[in-house]
Amino acid sequence: MTAYEYAQSEQTLYLGLSNGKLFKFCSKSIEQKSIFTSSGKPPDLAEIDSPNCHKGSITKIIYAKVNNMSLDVIITASSDRTIKLWEAKNSKTNNPCF
């Protein structure tokens, strides 16, 4: 993990990795204090992927709401000298990176 951002209003943790991948973890309830379960199972992380994703380590993540708070976006910076804008609600099956 090279970068992280916590979106408190969405109770979502975004994780950037050294391979340029972006993951998100959504809390199941407000009482959930850990991303790991008591049984020690791995967390339910969803990869946010796109053909246009970073080629280097993600070094900074910013969560923001735009368009009068109707659109959630993730802004990432990378060691590959690019900045990407992601649609936060999309998962690996969509193309969230603009």
mmCIF file of N, CA and C in Angstrom:
data_model
loop_
_atom_site.group_PDB
_atom_site.id
_atom_site.type_symbol
_atom_site.label_atom_id
_atom_site.label_comp_id
_atom_site.label_asym_id
_atom_site.label_seq_id
_atom_site.Cartn_x
_atom_site.Cartn_y
_atom_site.Cartn_z
ATOM 1 N N MET A 1 0.852 -1.167 0.000
ATOM 2 C CA MET A 1 0.000 0.000 0.000
ATOM 3 C C MET A 1 0.897 1.228 0.000
ATOM 4 N N THR A 2 0.642 2.124 -0.935
ATOM 5 C CA THR A 2 1.456 3.329 -1.041
ATOM 6 C C THR A 2 0.674 4.605 -0.744
ATOM 7 N N ALA A 3 -0.668 4.516 -0.739
ATOM 8 C CA ALA A 3 -1.493 5.683 -0.438
ATOM 9 C C ALA A 3 -2.864 5.207 0.031
ATOM 10 N N TYR A 4 -3.545 6.058 0.801
ATOM 11 C CA TYR A 4 -4.898 5.730 1.231
ATOM 12 C C TYR A 4 -5.702 7.007 1.430
ATOM 13 N N GLU A 5 -7.026 6.858 1.377
ATOM 14 C CA GLU A 5 -7.954 7.963 1.630
ATOM 15 C C GLU A 5 -9.207 7.358 2.232
ATOM 16 N N TYR A 6 -9.716 7.981 3.290
ATOM 17 C CA TYR A 6 -10.954 7.518 3.916
ATOM 18 C C TYR A 6 -12.041 8.534 3.652
ATOM 19 N N ALA A 7 -13.120 8.108 3.016
ATOM 20 C CA ALA A 7 -14.280 8.959 2.756
ATOM 21 C C ALA A 7 -15.274 8.724 3.879
ATOM 22 N N GLN A 8 -15.270 9.616 4.851
ATOM 23 C CA GLN A 8 -16.090 9.414 6.043
ATOM 24 C C GLN A 8 -17.580 9.390 5.728
ATOM 25 N N SER A 9 -18.045 10.262 4.842
ATOM 26 C CA SER A 9 -19.476 10.309 4.535
ATOM 27 C C SER A 9 -19.951 9.009 3.878
ATOM 28 N N GLU A 10 -19.071 8.333 3.156
ATOM 29 C CA GLU A 10 -19.414 7.074 2.496
ATOM 30 C C GLU A 10 -18.951 5.858 3.278
ATOM 31 N N GLN A 11 -18.192 6.062 4.344
ATOM 32 C CA GLN A 11 -17.579 4.993 5.139
ATOM 33 C C GLN A 11 -16.831 4.023 4.229
ATOM 34 N N THR A 12 -15.981 4.595 3.382
ATOM 35 C CA THR A 12 -15.224 3.824 2.409
ATOM 36 C C THR A 12 -13.748 4.162 2.520
ATOM 37 N N LEU A 13 -12.917 3.133 2.490
ATOM 38 C CA LEU A 13 -11.473 3.293 2.524
ATOM 39 C C LEU A 13 -10.935 2.960 1.135
ATOM 40 N N TYR A 14 -10.177 3.891 0.557
ATOM 41 C CA TYR A 14 -9.551 3.686 -0.746
ATOM 42 C C TYR A 14 -8.068 3.432 -0.533
ATOM 43 N N LEU A 15 -7.537 2.408 -1.206
ATOM 44 C CA LEU A 15 -6.139 2.008 -1.054
ATOM 45 C C LEU A 15 -5.451 2.013 -2.407
ATOM 46 N N GLY A 16 -4.310 2.695 -2.487
ATOM 47 C CA GLY A 16 -3.496 2.700 -3.700
ATOM 48 C C GLY A 16 -2.279 1.818 -3.489
ATOM 49 N N LEU A 17 -1.922 1.044 -4.493
ATOM 50 C CA LEU A 17 -0.816 0.098 -4.383
ATOM 51 C C LEU A 17 0.370 0.509 -5.263
ATOM 52 N N SER A 18 1.491 -0.122 -5.018
ATOM 53 C CA SER A 18 2.709 0.188 -5.766
ATOM 54 C C SER A 18 2.625 -0.263 -7.227
ATOM 55 N N ASN A 19 1.699 -1.150 -7.550
ATOM 56 C CA ASN A 19 1.545 -1.602 -8.937
ATOM 57 C C ASN A 19 0.535 -0.753 -9.716
ATOM 58 N N GLY A 20 0.060 0.366 -9.132
ATOM 59 C CA GLY A 20 -0.860 1.271 -9.802
ATOM 60 C C GLY A 20 -2.322 0.916 -9.655
ATOM 61 N N LYS A 21 -2.633 -0.147 -8.903
ATOM 62 C CA LYS A 21 -4.026 -0.545 -8.718
ATOM 63 C C LYS A 21 -4.674 0.234 -7.578
ATOM 64 N N LEU A 22 -5.981 0.421 -7.702
ATOM 65 C CA LEU A 22 -6.768 1.132 -6.701
ATOM 66 C C LEU A 22 -7.854 0.184 -6.192
ATOM 67 N N PHE A 23 -7.979 0.077 -4.860
ATOM 68 C CA PHE A 23 -8.983 -0.777 -4.227
ATOM 69 C C PHE A 23 -9.853 0.051 -3.307
ATOM 70 N N LYS A 24 -11.064 -0.453 -3.053
ATOM 71 C CA LYS A 24 -11.925 0.199 -2.061
ATOM 72 C C LYS A 24 -12.506 -0.840 -1.122
ATOM 73 N N PHE A 25 -12.694 -0.427 0.114
ATOM 74 C CA PHE A 25 -13.338 -1.247 1.132
ATOM 75 C C PHE A 25 -14.476 -0.427 1.702
ATOM 76 N N CYS A 26 -15.682 -0.963 1.639
ATOM 77 C CA CYS A 26 -16.855 -0.286 2.188
ATOM 78 C C CYS A 26 -17.250 -0.945 3.491
ATOM 79 N N SER A 27 -17.411 -0.148 4.521
ATOM 80 C CA SER A 27 -17.831 -0.644 5.821
ATOM 81 C C SER A 27 -19.256 -1.167 5.723
ATOM 82 N N LYS A 28 -19.517 -2.296 6.358
ATOM 83 C CA LYS A 28 -20.862 -2.886 6.316
ATOM 84 C C LYS A 28 -21.826 -2.182 7.281
ATOM 85 N N SER A 29 -21.288 -1.646 8.361
ATOM 86 C CA SER A 29 -22.111 -0.908 9.318
ATOM 87 C C SER A 29 -21.225 0.069 10.075
ATOM 88 N N ILE A 30 -21.845 0.997 10.739
ATOM 89 C CA ILE A 30 -21.096 2.004 11.486
ATOM 90 C C ILE A 30 -20.352 1.390 12.671
ATOM 91 N N GLU A 31 -20.810 0.218 13.138
ATOM 92 C CA GLU A 31 -20.157 -0.453 14.262
ATOM 93 C C GLU A 31 -18.903 -1.217 13.847
ATOM 94 N N GLN A 32 -18.727 -1.448 12.561
ATOM 95 C CA GLN A 32 -17.575 -2.218 12.088
ATOM 96 C C GLN A 32 -16.302 -1.392 12.295
ATOM 97 N N LYS A 33 -15.406 -1.864 13.144
ATOM 98 C CA LYS A 33 -14.201 -1.129 13.504
ATOM 99 C C LYS A 33 -12.966 -1.591 12.737
ATOM 100 N N SER A 34 -13.042 -2.726 12.049
ATOM 101 C CA SER A 34 -11.884 -3.287 11.378
ATOM 102 C C SER A 34 -12.284 -3.798 10.007
ATOM 103 N N ILE A 35 -11.339 -3.775 9.061
ATOM 104 C CA ILE A 35 -11.657 -4.334 7.750
ATOM 105 C C ILE A 35 -11.553 -5.849 7.749
ATOM 106 N N PHE A 36 -10.953 -6.432 8.788
ATOM 107 C CA PHE A 36 -10.858 -7.875 8.914
ATOM 108 C C PHE A 36 -11.976 -8.389 9.821
ATOM 109 N N THR A 37 -12.480 -9.560 9.537
ATOM 110 C CA THR A 37 -13.512 -10.166 10.363
ATOM 111 C C THR A 37 -12.875 -10.840 11.571
ATOM 112 N N SER A 38 -13.676 -11.147 12.564
ATOM 113 C CA SER A 38 -13.158 -11.809 13.763
ATOM 114 C C SER A 38 -12.641 -13.209 13.454
ATOM 115 N N SER A 39 -13.107 -13.803 12.371
ATOM 116 C CA SER A 39 -12.630 -15.133 11.991
ATOM 117 C C SER A 39 -11.289 -15.077 11.250
ATOM 118 N N GLY A 40 -10.803 -13.869 10.986
ATOM 119 C CA GLY A 40 -9.523 -13.727 10.317
ATOM 120 C C GLY A 40 -9.590 -13.834 8.808
ATOM 121 N N LYS A 41 -10.810 -13.846 8.243
ATOM 122 C CA LYS A 41 -10.953 -13.902 6.790
ATOM 123 C C LYS A 41 -10.429 -12.607 6.179
ATOM 124 N N PRO A 42 -9.931 -12.682 4.944
ATOM 125 C CA PRO A 42 -9.459 -11.464 4.290
ATOM 126 C C PRO A 42 -10.605 -10.476 4.082
ATOM 127 N N PRO A 43 -10.307 -9.200 3.990
ATOM 128 C CA PRO A 43 -11.361 -8.196 3.837
ATOM 129 C C PRO A 43 -12.026 -8.264 2.475
ATOM 130 N N ASP A 44 -13.227 -7.700 2.397
ATOM 131 C CA ASP A 44 -13.947 -7.616 1.135
ATOM 132 C C ASP A 44 -13.503 -6.351 0.408
ATOM 133 N N LEU A 45 -12.401 -6.462 -0.302
ATOM 134 C CA LEU A 45 -11.883 -5.336 -1.069
ATOM 135 C C LEU A 45 -12.344 -5.472 -2.506
ATOM 136 N N ALA A 46 -12.760 -4.363 -3.103
ATOM 137 C CA ALA A 46 -13.156 -4.361 -4.506
ATOM 138 C C ALA A 46 -12.115 -3.584 -5.290
ATOM 139 N N GLU A 47 -11.609 -4.187 -6.335
ATOM 140 C CA GLU A 47 -10.626 -3.497 -7.169
ATOM 141 C C GLU A 47 -11.335 -2.519 -8.092
ATOM 142 N N ILE A 48 -10.834 -1.317 -8.158
ATOM 143 C CA ILE A 48 -11.316 -0.327 -9.116
ATOM 144 C C ILE A 48 -10.281 -0.333 -10.231
ATOM 145 N N ASP A 49 -10.656 -0.826 -11.390
ATOM 146 C CA ASP A 49 -9.684 -1.041 -12.452
ATOM 147 C C ASP A 49 -10.190 -0.435 -13.752
ATOM 148 N N SER A 50 -9.263 -0.169 -14.626
ATOM 149 C CA SER A 50 -9.591 0.401 -15.919
ATOM 150 C C SER A 50 -8.420 0.179 -16.873
ATOM 151 N N PRO A 51 -8.676 0.143 -18.169
ATOM 152 C CA PRO A 51 -7.561 0.052 -19.114
ATOM 153 C C PRO A 51 -6.650 1.273 -19.049
ATOM 154 N N ASN A 52 -7.160 2.372 -18.503
ATOM 155 C CA ASN A 52 -6.395 3.616 -18.424
ATOM 156 C C ASN A 52 -5.789 3.847 -17.051
ATOM 157 N N CYS A 53 -5.638 2.806 -16.234
ATOM 158 C CA CYS A 53 -5.136 3.004 -14.873
ATOM 159 C C CYS A 53 -3.639 3.289 -14.874
ATOM 160 N N HIS A 54 -3.098 3.597 -13.710
ATOM 161 C CA HIS A 54 -1.698 4.002 -13.568
ATOM 162 C C HIS A 54 -0.725 2.879 -13.919
ATOM 163 N N LYS A 55 0.438 3.273 -14.394
ATOM 164 C CA LYS A 55 1.524 2.327 -14.691
ATOM 165 C C LYS A 55 2.567 2.309 -13.571
ATOM 166 N N GLY A 56 2.487 3.252 -12.622
ATOM 167 C CA GLY A 56 3.420 3.332 -11.499
ATOM 168 C C GLY A 56 2.683 3.355 -10.175
ATOM 169 N N SER A 57 3.413 3.484 -9.087
ATOM 170 C CA SER A 57 2.833 3.513 -7.736
ATOM 171 C C SER A 57 1.882 4.692 -7.567
ATOM 172 N N ILE A 58 0.735 4.435 -6.937
ATOM 173 C CA ILE A 58 -0.165 5.526 -6.580
ATOM 174 C C ILE A 58 0.417 6.193 -5.341
ATOM 175 N N THR A 59 0.650 7.490 -5.431
ATOM 176 C CA THR A 59 1.302 8.219 -4.344
ATOM 177 C C THR A 59 0.357 9.118 -3.560
ATOM 178 N N LYS A 60 -0.803 9.450 -4.124
ATOM 179 C CA LYS A 60 -1.766 10.322 -3.445
ATOM 180 C C LYS A 60 -3.163 9.991 -3.922
ATOM 181 N N ILE A 61 -4.124 9.987 -2.991
ATOM 182 C CA ILE A 61 -5.536 9.749 -3.307
ATOM 183 C C ILE A 61 -6.357 10.854 -2.654
ATOM 184 N N ILE A 62 -7.280 11.427 -3.418
ATOM 185 C CA ILE A 62 -8.197 12.438 -2.891
ATOM 186 C C ILE A 62 -9.615 12.024 -3.272
ATOM 187 N N TYR A 63 -10.516 12.010 -2.293
ATOM 188 C CA TYR A 63 -11.939 11.726 -2.524
ATOM 189 C C TYR A 63 -12.667 13.060 -2.558
ATOM 190 N N ALA A 64 -13.537 13.264 -3.538
ATOM 191 C CA ALA A 64 -14.262 14.533 -3.640
ATOM 192 C C ALA A 64 -15.656 14.301 -4.202
ATOM 193 N N LYS A 65 -16.557 15.214 -3.868
ATOM 194 C CA LYS A 65 -17.900 15.228 -4.438
ATOM 195 C C LYS A 65 -17.975 16.433 -5.375
ATOM 196 N N VAL A 66 -18.506 16.223 -6.587
ATOM 197 C CA VAL A 66 -18.625 17.298 -7.574
ATOM 198 C C VAL A 66 -20.041 17.335 -8.132
ATOM 199 N N ASN A 67 -20.296 18.307 -9.007
ATOM 200 C CA ASN A 67 -21.627 18.488 -9.610
ATOM 201 C C ASN A 67 -22.702 18.614 -8.542
ATOM 202 N N ASN A 68 -22.551 19.599 -7.674
ATOM 203 C CA ASN A 68 -23.517 19.828 -6.586
ATOM 204 C C ASN A 68 -23.692 18.592 -5.713
ATOM 205 N N MET A 69 -22.564 17.919 -5.436
ATOM 206 C CA MET A 69 -22.519 16.764 -4.540
ATOM 207 C C MET A 69 -23.202 15.525 -5.112
ATOM 208 N N SER A 70 -23.472 15.490 -6.425
ATOM 209 C CA SER A 70 -24.167 14.339 -7.000
ATOM 210 C C SER A 70 -23.219 13.273 -7.555
ATOM 211 N N LEU A 71 -21.924 13.589 -7.695
ATOM 212 C CA LEU A 71 -20.975 12.636 -8.265
ATOM 213 C C LEU A 71 -19.773 12.496 -7.337
ATOM 214 N N ASP A 72 -19.453 11.256 -6.962
ATOM 215 C CA ASP A 72 -18.280 10.969 -6.141
ATOM 216 C C ASP A 72 -17.123 10.631 -7.066
ATOM 217 N N VAL A 73 -15.985 11.302 -6.876
ATOM 218 C CA VAL A 73 -14.818 11.022 -7.699
ATOM 219 C C VAL A 73 -13.603 10.783 -6.817
ATOM 220 N N ILE A 74 -12.673 10.038 -7.363
ATOM 221 C CA ILE A 74 -11.383 9.795 -6.735
ATOM 222 C C ILE A 74 -10.341 10.401 -7.671
ATOM 223 N N ILE A 75 -9.445 11.193 -7.121
ATOM 224 C CA ILE A 75 -8.336 11.758 -7.880
ATOM 225 C C ILE A 75 -7.071 11.089 -7.367
ATOM 226 N N THR A 76 -6.284 10.516 -8.264
ATOM 227 C CA THR A 76 -5.054 9.836 -7.867
ATOM 228 C C THR A 76 -3.865 10.425 -8.622
ATOM 229 N N ALA A 77 -2.729 10.460 -7.924
ATOM 230 C CA ALA A 77 -1.462 10.848 -8.532
ATOM 231 C C ALA A 77 -0.534 9.655 -8.439
ATOM 232 N N SER A 78 0.370 9.563 -9.401
ATOM 233 C CA SER A 78 1.219 8.374 -9.479
ATOM 234 C C SER A 78 2.663 8.742 -9.789
ATOM 235 N N SER A 79 3.546 7.799 -9.481
ATOM 236 C CA SER A 79 4.956 7.972 -9.808
ATOM 237 C C SER A 79 5.193 7.915 -11.318
ATOM 238 N N ASP A 80 4.179 7.532 -12.090
ATOM 239 C CA ASP A 80 4.317 7.548 -13.550
ATOM 240 C C ASP A 80 4.057 8.949 -14.118
ATOM 241 N N ARG A 81 3.918 9.927 -13.218
ATOM 242 C CA ARG A 81 3.736 11.349 -13.552
ATOM 243 C C ARG A 81 2.398 11.637 -14.212
ATOM 244 N N THR A 82 1.366 10.892 -13.808
ATOM 245 C CA THR A 82 0.023 11.142 -14.306
ATOM 246 C C THR A 82 -0.925 11.364 -13.143
ATOM 247 N N ILE A 83 -2.017 12.043 -13.439
ATOM 248 C CA ILE A 83 -3.115 12.231 -12.497
ATOM 249 C C ILE A 83 -4.347 11.640 -13.165
ATOM 250 N N LYS A 84 -5.076 10.817 -12.426
ATOM 251 C CA LYS A 84 -6.264 10.170 -12.979
ATOM 252 C C LYS A 84 -7.494 10.565 -12.163
ATOM 253 N N LEU A 85 -8.618 10.596 -12.828
ATOM 254 C CA LEU A 85 -9.903 10.884 -12.212
ATOM 255 C C LEU A 85 -10.763 9.640 -12.364
ATOM 256 N N TRP A 86 -11.257 9.109 -11.231
ATOM 257 C CA TRP A 86 -12.015 7.861 -11.211
ATOM 258 C C TRP A 86 -13.434 8.148 -10.722
ATOM 259 N N GLU A 87 -14.407 7.436 -11.266
ATOM 260 C CA GLU A 87 -15.766 7.490 -10.736
ATOM 261 C C GLU A 87 -15.843 6.473 -9.616
ATOM 262 N N ALA A 88 -16.047 6.936 -8.396
ATOM 263 C CA ALA A 88 -15.911 6.105 -7.195
ATOM 264 C C ALA A 88 -16.904 4.952 -7.119
ATOM 265 N N LYS A 89 -18.079 5.078 -7.674
ATOM 266 C CA LYS A 89 -19.098 4.030 -7.498
ATOM 267 C C LYS A 89 -18.868 2.811 -8.377
ATOM 268 N N ASN A 90 -18.029 2.928 -9.394
ATOM 269 C CA ASN A 90 -17.832 1.817 -10.325
ATOM 270 C C ASN A 90 -16.916 0.758 -9.761
ATOM 271 N N SER A 91 -17.066 -0.437 -10.262
ATOM 272 C CA SER A 91 -16.235 -1.556 -9.832
ATOM 273 C C SER A 91 -15.357 -2.014 -10.993
ATOM 274 N N LYS A 92 -14.689 -3.130 -10.822
ATOM 275 C CA LYS A 92 -13.754 -3.632 -11.828
ATOM 276 C C LYS A 92 -14.419 -3.925 -13.174
ATOM 277 N N THR A 93 -15.686 -4.234 -13.171
ATOM 278 C CA THR A 93 -16.350 -4.606 -14.421
ATOM 279 C C THR A 93 -16.665 -3.404 -15.312
ATOM 280 N N ASN A 94 -16.620 -2.198 -14.754
ATOM 281 C CA ASN A 94 -16.902 -0.988 -15.544
ATOM 282 C C ASN A 94 -15.577 -0.320 -15.905
ATOM 283 N N ASN A 95 -15.645 0.821 -16.520
ATOM 284 C CA ASN A 95 -14.453 1.610 -16.853
ATOM 285 C C ASN A 95 -14.500 2.923 -16.079
ATOM 286 N N PRO A 96 -14.097 2.925 -14.808
ATOM 287 C CA PRO A 96 -14.280 4.083 -13.962
ATOM 288 C C PRO A 96 -13.247 5.175 -14.164
ATOM 289 N N CYS A 97 -12.149 4.902 -14.838
ATOM 290 C CA CYS A 97 -11.077 5.892 -14.965
ATOM 291 C C CYS A 97 -11.313 6.714 -16.229
ATOM 292 N N PHE A 98 -11.400 8.024 -16.074
ATOM 293 C CA PHE A 98 -11.665 8.900 -17.231
ATOM 294 C C PHE A 98 -10.381 9.173 -17.983
#
